[in-house]
């Protein structure tokens, strides 16, 4: 060693002997939080996770992440009302991630390449379960039971699977070849499918319960709710749901020059659009609620999916919002018009909402057909006392256990408080998990809905504005009975959506913490650390300044008080 | 959920980091020190084959409390005023020995703008092949927050206190980059810790040039500026977004490049997060006037360097720090 005669010297990096971590009063920690899209999804999909898989590992990995929750992405990507996009934090920044289009893209890729569901064990030696109804609720339950190792038999009255997806969703929203292929794959996942089985005719609930320790009931709502105006009904009355089913099955729609459809739900919108396609000039939809739009309170919004309402209006359907039918105008027993009146739900002295008709606002609509689409109820046949007298729907807890019948589970439309495909899929998944727990002797517990991470916890400085993808949409003049209206997005557009995702509450390995730590106390690992990230805090030196937490784009780092 | 990893050998991992470590942990900078970050980013880009000289100042003190050193490259300190002079000497010696090692002189704004200015000017004038880096935290922080000629107008320091007589510093921030430009050196630039990619890019650019080069890095001092340590980047970013600290490049003294400001922010956004400007938000007519004065200075910068962006630009204040999955954006 050279002797230095003046001054002082020190060896390199000897500062490491001095542990500045002792200064710390707060420590940074990695904290995973659920993205809003994940919390909002009725089916339980984690869109943030599959967008991340898409960017990191490609469409197949993303699809596999997706079908861990929902086996029918090609269907839900098309028909879902995507509350995930309403919840998306990016919506408050520029435009929400087009999650439904990514979901649809992944579902279509899976069909195109014939990918098989991952995670279904070949040996399924759990207890057998029967599923009644091959709609989205029943099929999701069956699929998740297979994943959990149970043999499943699915019964349906129709010759093919699909339920409401097949009988009540028009082809321009859900093309039949997509549905057929999705059904083919899910049936091939390992469940036994018994078609042409009507509950109470070909098989009784008692027989099912004798043979299967647990039974899932997913009958849907196949019967139009009884309807009259002060006890009066026209002689040629057909409820919307049966007309819709008939049109979808055989292409027959009632002949009318003008029609009034009563109700603001999806059946009403579908029926209205079907009537336009069948050549009805004037199609009026009469709803007590408001057309969906910004600033309209959820409680006052028509239950129909916003996109469907918008497209129906584009196609010439006239929606009369905040209106109710006061009186039917009949010639003999045939309808020649309806008297409608302005109506709104108002808060009463007892705090309840009551529908109020405003006197003096009555007008007459000249129509030659009235189609009530005021809701559907469960078909009672075969359910016996399970469907209590005076009740329209099956009563069940959050897990899907039917009240007073602990070995029966239910989900989907039959519960009465649902109404969408995604909710049905979520019910099926939750019921499957509960049945599994139940069958292996564990008390099933409801899923805990966690608080999603808000936009205020993200650092938006690190993101760039970028628009949502433009989707091809069939022009109104080209819309017909079968051709799909929405064209979806390309692989390139889907990949761009994955890049746009804020990765709320989840590390996306941007290197910010590693780059910005003034104290070299964030270390990068090639291996994945135990918390799933590629970064480790070195608490020997971290002074707890909190810069990493403040600059984390995803809100993944939090400061916790020291011991 | 809050557990980070346990089964990784952290000491071994530290030695395997996929970047050059010129300055190591264990240094005694305050929480959220902008200068510590700037020095770390600088050495990452400058790489191992450098020799550093350091003027007296925080960086010198917090990296080398005897007998420790945080440095992993040759580094020397002599006096407050002579960082550029000893760098010039080292460079001349290396030249004699036929060595290509680049010499980097470092100093704070006190040693650069004031005390070591003639040594810097001389080194630039003699054309030494060296890079001079000034970490600009706008006051003598090491000795107790005394005003320097880099302290911005109206900022309070211990020697320019806001009070009855004055609204903080009476004088203006010295326009050092224009003085440097007058030396007709090949490359001079400003940058900020808020834009790490920009810092590294400019260090690499300066290192590649034969001849004297100069880099001014805006580096907030949480203690001296009066903001929490976790806000260092945010404060630095606002200095750029308001136009108070323009990010520019000069080639042979001529303006060659400026980081466009996409959405200029009012100067109050920057001032209100720092205690050194707190007096400007008092109910006082002089305060209102000084706020307008600072806004006018920002507007002057915008005009002088044509900072106002014309629509989104990949290099502007909003895009220059955009991150991507897997760190692909940081260069």
Short mmCIF file of N, CA, C and O in Angstrom, two decimals, chain A residues 208-323:
data_model
loop_
_atom_site.label_atom_id
_atom_site.label_comp_id
_atom_site.label_asym_id
_atom_site.label_seq_id
_atom_site.Cartn_x
_atom_site.Cartn_y
_atom_site.Cartn_z
N UNK A 208 -82.75 -36.72 -8.11
CA UNK A 208 -81.42 -36.11 -8.18
C UNK A 208 -80.76 -36.08 -6.80
O UNK A 208 -79.60 -36.43 -6.63
N UNK A 209 -81.56 -35.67 -5.82
CA UNK A 209 -80.99 -35.56 -4.47
C UNK A 209 -80.62 -36.92 -3.90
O UNK A 209 -79.71 -37.02 -3.08
N UNK A 210 -81.36 -37.97 -4.34
CA UNK A 210 -81.02 -39.32 -3.87
C UNK A 210 -79.69 -39.78 -4.46
O UNK A 210 -78.90 -40.46 -3.82
N UNK A 211 -79.44 -39.35 -5.68
CA UNK A 211 -78.24 -39.84 -6.38
C UNK A 211 -77.02 -38.96 -6.15
O UNK A 211 -75.89 -39.44 -6.12
N UNK A 212 -77.26 -37.64 -5.99
CA UNK A 212 -76.14 -36.70 -5.87
C UNK A 212 -76.18 -36.00 -4.51
O UNK A 212 -77.23 -35.45 -4.15
N UNK A 213 -75.06 -35.99 -3.80
CA UNK A 213 -75.08 -35.35 -2.49
C UNK A 213 -75.34 -33.85 -2.53
O UNK A 213 -75.82 -33.29 -1.56
N UNK A 214 -75.01 -33.18 -3.64
CA UNK A 214 -75.33 -31.76 -3.77
C UNK A 214 -75.92 -31.52 -5.17
O UNK A 214 -75.48 -32.13 -6.15
N UNK A 215 -76.89 -30.62 -5.23
CA UNK A 215 -77.51 -30.27 -6.51
C UNK A 215 -77.49 -28.76 -6.67
O UNK A 215 -77.82 -28.02 -5.73
N UNK A 216 -77.05 -28.32 -7.85
CA UNK A 216 -77.08 -26.88 -8.17
C UNK A 216 -78.25 -26.62 -9.10
O UNK A 216 -78.39 -27.28 -10.14
N UNK A 217 -79.09 -25.66 -8.72
CA UNK A 217 -80.24 -25.32 -9.55
C UNK A 217 -79.95 -24.01 -10.29
O UNK A 217 -79.81 -22.97 -9.68
N UNK A 218 -79.89 -24.13 -11.60
CA UNK A 218 -79.67 -22.93 -12.41
C UNK A 218 -80.73 -22.84 -13.49
O UNK A 218 -80.44 -22.84 -14.68
N UNK A 219 -82.01 -22.78 -13.08
CA UNK A 219 -83.09 -22.84 -14.08
C UNK A 219 -83.30 -21.54 -14.84
O UNK A 219 -84.01 -21.52 -15.85
N UNK A 220 -82.71 -20.44 -14.34
CA UNK A 220 -82.97 -19.16 -15.00
C UNK A 220 -84.40 -18.72 -14.77
O UNK A 220 -85.12 -19.27 -13.93
N UNK A 221 -84.80 -17.69 -15.51
CA UNK A 221 -86.17 -17.19 -15.43
C UNK A 221 -86.76 -17.29 -16.82
O UNK A 221 -86.40 -16.52 -17.71
N UNK A 222 -87.62 -18.25 -17.00
CA UNK A 222 -88.10 -18.54 -18.36
C UNK A 222 -89.52 -18.07 -18.60
O UNK A 222 -90.04 -18.19 -19.70
N UNK A 223 -90.20 -17.55 -17.58
CA UNK A 223 -91.62 -17.22 -17.70
C UNK A 223 -91.80 -15.72 -17.52
O UNK A 223 -91.29 -15.15 -16.57
N UNK A 224 -92.55 -15.11 -18.45
CA UNK A 224 -92.81 -13.68 -18.32
C UNK A 224 -93.69 -13.41 -17.10
O UNK A 224 -94.61 -14.18 -16.80
N UNK A 225 -93.40 -12.31 -16.42
CA UNK A 225 -94.20 -11.95 -15.25
C UNK A 225 -95.62 -11.57 -15.69
O UNK A 225 -95.80 -10.94 -16.73
N UNK A 226 -96.59 -11.98 -14.87
CA UNK A 226 -97.98 -11.66 -15.19
C UNK A 226 -98.16 -10.15 -15.25
O UNK A 226 -97.56 -9.42 -14.47
N UNK A 227 -98.97 -9.69 -16.22
CA UNK A 227 -99.09 -8.25 -16.43
C UNK A 227 -100.51 -7.87 -16.83
O UNK A 227 -101.18 -8.59 -17.58
N UNK A 228 -100.99 -6.79 -16.31
CA UNK A 228 -102.28 -6.25 -16.74
C UNK A 228 -102.32 -4.78 -16.37
O UNK A 228 -101.50 -4.32 -15.58
N UNK A 229 -103.25 -4.05 -16.99
CA UNK A 229 -103.47 -2.67 -16.56
C UNK A 229 -104.83 -2.64 -15.91
O UNK A 229 -105.84 -2.83 -16.58
N UNK A 230 -104.85 -2.48 -14.60
CA UNK A 230 -106.09 -2.53 -13.83
C UNK A 230 -106.90 -3.78 -14.15
O UNK A 230 -108.11 -3.72 -14.34
N UNK A 231 -106.22 -4.89 -14.30
CA UNK A 231 -106.90 -6.15 -14.56
C UNK A 231 -107.24 -6.40 -16.01
O UNK A 231 -107.74 -7.45 -16.38
N UNK A 232 -106.96 -5.42 -16.88
CA UNK A 232 -107.29 -5.58 -18.30
C UNK A 232 -106.06 -6.06 -19.06
O UNK A 232 -104.97 -5.51 -18.89
N UNK A 233 -106.21 -7.07 -19.87
CA UNK A 233 -105.14 -7.48 -20.77
C UNK A 233 -105.73 -7.66 -22.15
O UNK A 233 -106.87 -8.11 -22.28
N UNK A 234 -105.00 -7.34 -23.21
CA UNK A 234 -105.54 -7.57 -24.56
C UNK A 234 -105.60 -9.06 -24.85
O UNK A 234 -104.91 -9.85 -24.24
N UNK A 235 -106.41 -9.42 -25.81
CA UNK A 235 -106.62 -10.84 -26.09
C UNK A 235 -105.39 -11.48 -26.73
O UNK A 235 -105.14 -12.66 -26.55
N UNK A 236 -104.62 -10.69 -27.47
CA UNK A 236 -103.48 -11.29 -28.19
C UNK A 236 -102.17 -11.02 -27.44
O UNK A 236 -101.14 -10.75 -28.03
N UNK A 237 -102.22 -11.07 -26.12
CA UNK A 237 -101.05 -10.70 -25.33
C UNK A 237 -100.01 -11.82 -25.31
O UNK A 237 -100.32 -12.98 -25.06
N UNK A 238 -98.78 -11.44 -25.62
CA UNK A 238 -97.66 -12.37 -25.44
C UNK A 238 -96.56 -11.61 -24.73
O UNK A 238 -96.19 -10.52 -25.16
N UNK A 239 -96.04 -12.17 -23.66
CA UNK A 239 -94.96 -11.46 -22.98
C UNK A 239 -93.70 -11.38 -23.83
O UNK A 239 -93.46 -12.24 -24.68
N UNK A 240 -92.92 -10.37 -23.61
CA UNK A 240 -91.70 -10.12 -24.39
C UNK A 240 -90.77 -11.31 -24.43
O UNK A 240 -90.26 -11.67 -25.50
N UNK A 241 -90.58 -11.94 -23.29
CA UNK A 241 -89.57 -13.00 -23.25
C UNK A 241 -89.95 -14.16 -24.17
O UNK A 241 -89.11 -14.68 -24.91
N UNK A 242 -91.24 -14.53 -24.21
CA UNK A 242 -91.60 -15.67 -25.06
C UNK A 242 -91.55 -15.29 -26.54
O UNK A 242 -91.18 -16.09 -27.39
N UNK A 243 -91.91 -14.03 -26.84
CA UNK A 243 -91.80 -13.56 -28.23
C UNK A 243 -90.34 -13.56 -28.68
O UNK A 243 -90.01 -13.92 -29.80
N UNK A 244 -89.48 -13.12 -27.76
CA UNK A 244 -88.05 -13.05 -28.09
C UNK A 244 -87.50 -14.45 -28.33
O UNK A 244 -86.79 -14.71 -29.30
N UNK A 245 -87.87 -15.37 -27.43
CA UNK A 245 -87.41 -16.75 -27.58
C UNK A 245 -87.91 -17.33 -28.91
O UNK A 245 -87.18 -18.04 -29.60
N UNK A 246 -89.13 -17.00 -29.26
CA UNK A 246 -89.71 -17.54 -30.49
C UNK A 246 -88.97 -16.99 -31.71
O UNK A 246 -88.65 -17.71 -32.65
N UNK A 247 -88.68 -15.67 -31.64
CA UNK A 247 -88.01 -15.07 -32.78
C UNK A 247 -86.61 -15.65 -32.95
O UNK A 247 -86.15 -15.95 -34.05
N UNK A 248 -85.93 -15.84 -31.84
CA UNK A 248 -84.57 -16.37 -31.90
C UNK A 248 -84.59 -17.81 -32.38
O UNK A 248 -83.74 -18.23 -33.16
N UNK A 249 -85.60 -18.58 -31.93
CA UNK A 249 -85.65 -19.99 -32.31
C UNK A 249 -86.12 -20.20 -33.74
O UNK A 249 -85.52 -20.95 -34.49
N UNK A 250 -87.20 -19.51 -34.15
CA UNK A 250 -87.77 -19.79 -35.47
C UNK A 250 -87.88 -18.56 -36.36
O UNK A 250 -88.31 -18.65 -37.50
N UNK A 251 -87.52 -17.41 -35.85
CA UNK A 251 -87.52 -16.21 -36.69
C UNK A 251 -88.89 -15.58 -36.85
O UNK A 251 -89.08 -14.75 -37.72
N UNK A 252 -89.84 -15.97 -36.00
CA UNK A 252 -91.19 -15.40 -36.14
C UNK A 252 -91.39 -14.26 -35.15
O UNK A 252 -91.12 -14.41 -33.97
N UNK A 253 -91.84 -13.12 -35.66
CA UNK A 253 -92.15 -12.00 -34.79
C UNK A 253 -93.57 -11.58 -35.08
O UNK A 253 -94.06 -11.76 -36.20
N UNK A 254 -94.26 -11.03 -34.07
CA UNK A 254 -95.64 -10.61 -34.32
C UNK A 254 -95.68 -9.53 -35.38
O UNK A 254 -94.80 -8.68 -35.45
N UNK A 255 -96.72 -9.60 -36.23
CA UNK A 255 -96.85 -8.57 -37.27
C UNK A 255 -97.52 -7.35 -36.68
O UNK A 255 -98.57 -7.45 -36.08
N UNK A 256 -96.91 -6.23 -36.85
CA UNK A 256 -97.51 -5.00 -36.33
C UNK A 256 -96.91 -3.84 -37.07
O UNK A 256 -95.77 -3.89 -37.54
N UNK A 257 -97.71 -2.77 -37.19
CA UNK A 257 -97.18 -1.56 -37.79
C UNK A 257 -96.48 -0.72 -36.73
O UNK A 257 -95.48 -0.10 -36.98
N UNK A 258 -97.12 -0.77 -35.53
CA UNK A 258 -96.52 -0.01 -34.43
C UNK A 258 -96.72 -0.79 -33.15
O UNK A 258 -97.75 -1.46 -32.98
N UNK A 259 -95.75 -0.70 -32.28
CA UNK A 259 -95.78 -1.51 -31.08
C UNK A 259 -95.27 -0.71 -29.89
O UNK A 259 -94.39 0.13 -30.04
N UNK A 260 -95.87 -0.99 -28.73
CA UNK A 260 -95.36 -0.41 -27.49
C UNK A 260 -94.81 -1.53 -26.63
O UNK A 260 -95.52 -2.51 -26.36
N UNK A 261 -93.55 -1.41 -26.29
CA UNK A 261 -92.93 -2.43 -25.43
C UNK A 261 -92.77 -1.81 -24.06
O UNK A 261 -92.24 -0.71 -23.92
N UNK A 262 -93.25 -2.51 -23.07
CA UNK A 262 -93.24 -1.95 -21.72
C UNK A 262 -92.11 -2.57 -20.92
O UNK A 262 -92.01 -3.79 -20.81
N UNK A 263 -91.26 -1.71 -20.38
CA UNK A 263 -90.15 -2.22 -19.56
C UNK A 263 -88.85 -1.62 -20.02
O UNK A 263 -88.73 -1.15 -21.16
N UNK A 264 -87.89 -1.59 -19.13
CA UNK A 264 -86.61 -0.95 -19.46
C UNK A 264 -85.42 -1.88 -19.32
O UNK A 264 -84.29 -1.44 -19.22
N UNK A 265 -85.70 -3.17 -19.35
CA UNK A 265 -84.61 -4.13 -19.18
C UNK A 265 -84.07 -4.63 -20.51
O UNK A 265 -84.46 -4.15 -21.58
N UNK A 266 -83.19 -5.61 -20.42
CA UNK A 266 -82.56 -6.12 -21.64
C UNK A 266 -83.55 -6.84 -22.55
O UNK A 266 -83.44 -6.77 -23.76
N UNK A 267 -84.53 -7.51 -21.95
CA UNK A 267 -85.54 -8.17 -22.78
C UNK A 267 -86.31 -7.13 -23.60
O UNK A 267 -86.56 -7.31 -24.79
N UNK A 268 -86.67 -6.03 -22.95
CA UNK A 268 -87.39 -4.97 -23.64
C UNK A 268 -86.56 -4.43 -24.80
O UNK A 268 -87.06 -4.24 -25.92
N UNK A 269 -85.27 -4.17 -24.55
CA UNK A 269 -84.42 -3.62 -25.60
C UNK A 269 -84.25 -4.62 -26.74
O UNK A 269 -84.33 -4.27 -27.92
N UNK A 270 -84.00 -5.88 -26.39
CA UNK A 270 -83.82 -6.90 -27.43
C UNK A 270 -85.09 -7.04 -28.25
O UNK A 270 -85.05 -7.11 -29.48
N UNK A 271 -86.24 -7.06 -27.56
CA UNK A 271 -87.51 -7.22 -28.27
C UNK A 271 -87.73 -6.03 -29.19
O UNK A 271 -88.21 -6.19 -30.33
N UNK A 272 -87.42 -4.83 -28.71
CA UNK A 272 -87.61 -3.63 -29.52
C UNK A 272 -86.77 -3.71 -30.79
O UNK A 272 -87.24 -3.40 -31.90
N UNK A 273 -85.53 -4.16 -30.64
CA UNK A 273 -84.65 -4.22 -31.81
C UNK A 273 -85.08 -5.32 -32.76
O UNK A 273 -84.96 -5.19 -33.99
N UNK A 274 -85.59 -6.41 -32.18
CA UNK A 274 -86.09 -7.51 -33.01
C UNK A 274 -87.29 -7.03 -33.82
O UNK A 274 -87.42 -7.32 -35.01
N UNK A 275 -88.18 -6.27 -33.18
CA UNK A 275 -89.36 -5.77 -33.89
C UNK A 275 -88.95 -4.85 -35.04
O UNK A 275 -89.55 -4.88 -36.12
N UNK A 276 -87.94 -4.04 -34.83
CA UNK A 276 -87.43 -3.18 -35.91
C UNK A 276 -86.94 -4.05 -37.06
O UNK A 276 -87.21 -3.77 -38.24
N UNK A 277 -86.22 -5.11 -36.70
CA UNK A 277 -85.67 -5.99 -37.74
C UNK A 277 -86.77 -6.75 -38.47
O UNK A 277 -86.63 -7.10 -39.64
N UNK A 278 -87.88 -7.01 -37.75
CA UNK A 278 -89.00 -7.73 -38.38
C UNK A 278 -89.87 -6.79 -39.22
O UNK A 278 -90.87 -7.20 -39.78
N UNK A 279 -89.50 -5.52 -39.27
CA UNK A 279 -90.18 -4.61 -40.18
C UNK A 279 -91.19 -3.68 -39.52
O UNK A 279 -91.91 -2.97 -40.21
N UNK A 280 -91.28 -3.70 -38.21
CA UNK A 280 -92.23 -2.79 -37.54
C UNK A 280 -91.69 -1.37 -37.64
O UNK A 280 -90.56 -1.09 -37.26
N UNK A 281 -92.55 -0.49 -38.16
CA UNK A 281 -92.09 0.88 -38.41
C UNK A 281 -91.82 1.63 -37.12
O UNK A 281 -90.79 2.23 -36.93
N UNK A 282 -92.87 1.60 -36.25
CA UNK A 282 -92.76 2.38 -35.01
C UNK A 282 -92.61 1.45 -33.83
O UNK A 282 -93.49 0.64 -33.55
N UNK A 283 -91.48 1.55 -33.17
CA UNK A 283 -91.28 0.75 -31.96
C UNK A 283 -91.05 1.70 -30.79
O UNK A 283 -90.10 2.48 -30.79
N UNK A 284 -91.98 1.64 -29.84
CA UNK A 284 -91.88 2.50 -28.66
C UNK A 284 -91.51 1.65 -27.46
O UNK A 284 -92.11 0.59 -27.24
N UNK A 285 -90.54 2.13 -26.69
CA UNK A 285 -90.23 1.47 -25.42
C UNK A 285 -90.65 2.44 -24.32
O UNK A 285 -90.28 3.61 -24.34
N UNK A 286 -91.45 1.94 -23.41
CA UNK A 286 -91.97 2.80 -22.33
C UNK A 286 -91.37 2.33 -21.01
O UNK A 286 -91.55 1.18 -20.62
N UNK A 287 -90.63 3.21 -20.38
CA UNK A 287 -89.96 2.80 -19.14
C UNK A 287 -90.16 3.86 -18.05
O UNK A 287 -90.20 5.05 -18.34
N UNK A 288 -90.27 3.38 -16.82
CA UNK A 288 -90.41 4.28 -15.68
C UNK A 288 -89.11 5.00 -15.38
O UNK A 288 -89.09 5.95 -14.62
N UNK A 289 -88.03 4.46 -15.91
CA UNK A 289 -86.71 4.97 -15.53
C UNK A 289 -86.12 5.82 -16.65
O UNK A 289 -86.78 6.10 -17.65
N UNK A 290 -84.86 6.20 -16.45
CA UNK A 290 -84.23 7.13 -17.40
C UNK A 290 -83.28 6.39 -18.32
O UNK A 290 -82.77 5.32 -17.99
N UNK A 291 -83.05 6.96 -19.48
CA UNK A 291 -82.05 6.45 -20.41
C UNK A 291 -80.69 6.60 -19.75
O UNK A 291 -80.40 7.65 -19.18
N UNK A 292 -79.84 5.55 -19.78
CA UNK A 292 -78.55 5.65 -19.11
C UNK A 292 -77.69 6.75 -19.72
O UNK A 292 -77.75 7.00 -20.93
N UNK A 293 -76.95 7.40 -18.90
CA UNK A 293 -76.05 8.46 -19.39
C UNK A 293 -75.32 9.05 -18.22
O UNK A 293 -75.63 8.74 -17.06
N UNK A 294 -74.36 9.92 -18.52
CA UNK A 294 -73.60 10.52 -17.44
C UNK A 294 -74.50 11.37 -16.55
O UNK A 294 -75.37 12.09 -17.05
N UNK A 295 -74.32 11.25 -15.26
CA UNK A 295 -75.08 12.07 -14.33
C UNK A 295 -76.43 11.49 -13.93
O UNK A 295 -77.09 12.01 -13.05
N UNK A 296 -76.85 10.41 -14.59
CA UNK A 296 -78.12 9.79 -14.22
C UNK A 296 -77.85 8.85 -13.05
O UNK A 296 -77.01 7.96 -13.15
N UNK A 297 -78.55 9.04 -11.92
CA UNK A 297 -78.28 8.16 -10.78
C UNK A 297 -78.61 6.70 -11.10
O UNK A 297 -79.57 6.43 -11.85
N UNK A 298 -77.80 5.81 -10.55
CA UNK A 298 -77.95 4.38 -10.87
C UNK A 298 -79.36 3.90 -10.58
O UNK A 298 -79.94 3.14 -11.35
N UNK A 299 -79.93 4.39 -9.48
CA UNK A 299 -81.25 3.90 -9.08
C UNK A 299 -82.33 4.33 -10.07
O UNK A 299 -83.39 3.71 -10.15
N UNK A 300 -82.07 5.38 -10.83
CA UNK A 300 -83.07 5.88 -11.78
C UNK A 300 -82.78 5.45 -13.21
O UNK A 300 -83.44 5.86 -14.15
N UNK A 301 -81.76 4.60 -13.40
CA UNK A 301 -81.36 4.22 -14.76
C UNK A 301 -82.05 2.93 -15.18
O UNK A 301 -82.19 2.01 -14.38
N UNK A 302 -82.47 2.86 -16.42
CA UNK A 302 -83.03 1.63 -16.96
C UNK A 302 -82.07 0.48 -16.71
O UNK A 302 -80.86 0.65 -16.87
N UNK A 303 -82.56 -0.68 -16.36
CA UNK A 303 -81.64 -1.80 -16.09
C UNK A 303 -80.95 -2.34 -17.35
O UNK A 303 -79.96 -3.06 -17.23
N UNK A 304 -81.42 -1.99 -18.52
CA UNK A 304 -80.80 -2.51 -19.74
C UNK A 304 -79.37 -1.98 -19.86
O UNK A 304 -79.04 -0.92 -19.34
N UNK A 305 -78.52 -2.74 -20.55
CA UNK A 305 -77.14 -2.34 -20.76
C UNK A 305 -77.10 -1.06 -21.61
O UNK A 305 -77.78 -0.98 -22.64
N UNK A 306 -76.32 -0.11 -21.18
CA UNK A 306 -76.26 1.20 -21.83
C UNK A 306 -76.00 1.08 -23.34
O UNK A 306 -76.63 1.73 -24.15
N UNK A 307 -75.04 0.21 -23.67
CA UNK A 307 -74.68 0.04 -25.09
C UNK A 307 -75.89 -0.43 -25.91
O UNK A 307 -76.11 0.01 -27.04
N UNK A 308 -76.69 -1.32 -25.32
CA UNK A 308 -77.86 -1.85 -26.04
C UNK A 308 -78.90 -0.76 -26.25
O UNK A 308 -79.54 -0.68 -27.29
N UNK A 309 -79.07 0.08 -25.24
CA UNK A 309 -80.03 1.18 -25.36
C UNK A 309 -79.57 2.13 -26.45
O UNK A 309 -80.36 2.56 -27.31
N UNK A 310 -78.27 2.42 -26.44
CA UNK A 310 -77.73 3.36 -27.43
C UNK A 310 -77.92 2.81 -28.84
O UNK A 310 -78.36 3.50 -29.76
N UNK A 311 -77.59 1.52 -29.01
CA UNK A 311 -77.72 0.93 -30.34
C UNK A 311 -79.18 0.86 -30.77
O UNK A 311 -79.50 1.06 -31.94
N UNK A 312 -80.07 0.57 -29.81
CA UNK A 312 -81.50 0.50 -30.15
C UNK A 312 -81.98 1.86 -30.64
O UNK A 312 -82.70 1.95 -31.64
N UNK A 313 -81.57 2.91 -29.96
CA UNK A 313 -81.98 4.26 -30.37
C UNK A 313 -81.42 4.58 -31.76
O UNK A 313 -82.11 5.12 -32.62
N UNK A 314 -80.15 4.17 -31.98
CA UNK A 314 -79.56 4.35 -33.32
C UNK A 314 -80.40 3.66 -34.40
O UNK A 314 -80.52 4.13 -35.52
N UNK A 315 -80.97 2.52 -34.00
CA UNK A 315 -81.73 1.72 -34.99
C UNK A 315 -83.16 2.20 -35.13
O UNK A 315 -83.96 1.57 -35.83
N UNK A 316 -83.52 3.28 -34.46
CA UNK A 316 -84.84 3.86 -34.67
C UNK A 316 -85.86 3.54 -33.60
O UNK A 316 -87.04 3.89 -33.74
N UNK A 317 -85.46 2.87 -32.55
CA UNK A 317 -86.38 2.60 -31.44
C UNK A 317 -86.57 3.90 -30.68
O UNK A 317 -85.60 4.63 -30.44
N UNK A 318 -87.81 4.20 -30.33
CA UNK A 318 -88.09 5.42 -29.56
C UNK A 318 -88.25 5.03 -28.09
O UNK A 318 -89.11 4.21 -27.76
N UNK A 319 -87.38 5.58 -27.26
CA UNK A 319 -87.48 5.25 -25.83
C UNK A 319 -88.15 6.41 -25.12
O UNK A 319 -87.69 7.55 -25.19
N UNK A 320 -89.29 6.12 -24.47
CA UNK A 320 -89.99 7.13 -23.68
C UNK A 320 -89.58 6.94 -22.24
O UNK A 320 -90.05 6.02 -21.58
N UNK A 321 -88.68 7.81 -21.76
CA UNK A 321 -88.22 7.63 -20.38
C UNK A 321 -89.16 8.30 -19.41
O UNK A 321 -89.89 9.22 -19.78
N UNK A 322 -89.15 7.79 -18.17
CA UNK A 322 -90.01 8.32 -17.12
C UNK A 322 -91.49 8.35 -17.54
O UNK A 322 -92.19 9.33 -17.36
N UNK A 323 -91.93 7.27 -18.16
CA UNK A 323 -93.34 7.17 -18.57
C UNK A 323 -93.90 5.85 -18.06
O UNK A 323 -93.16 4.87 -17.91
#
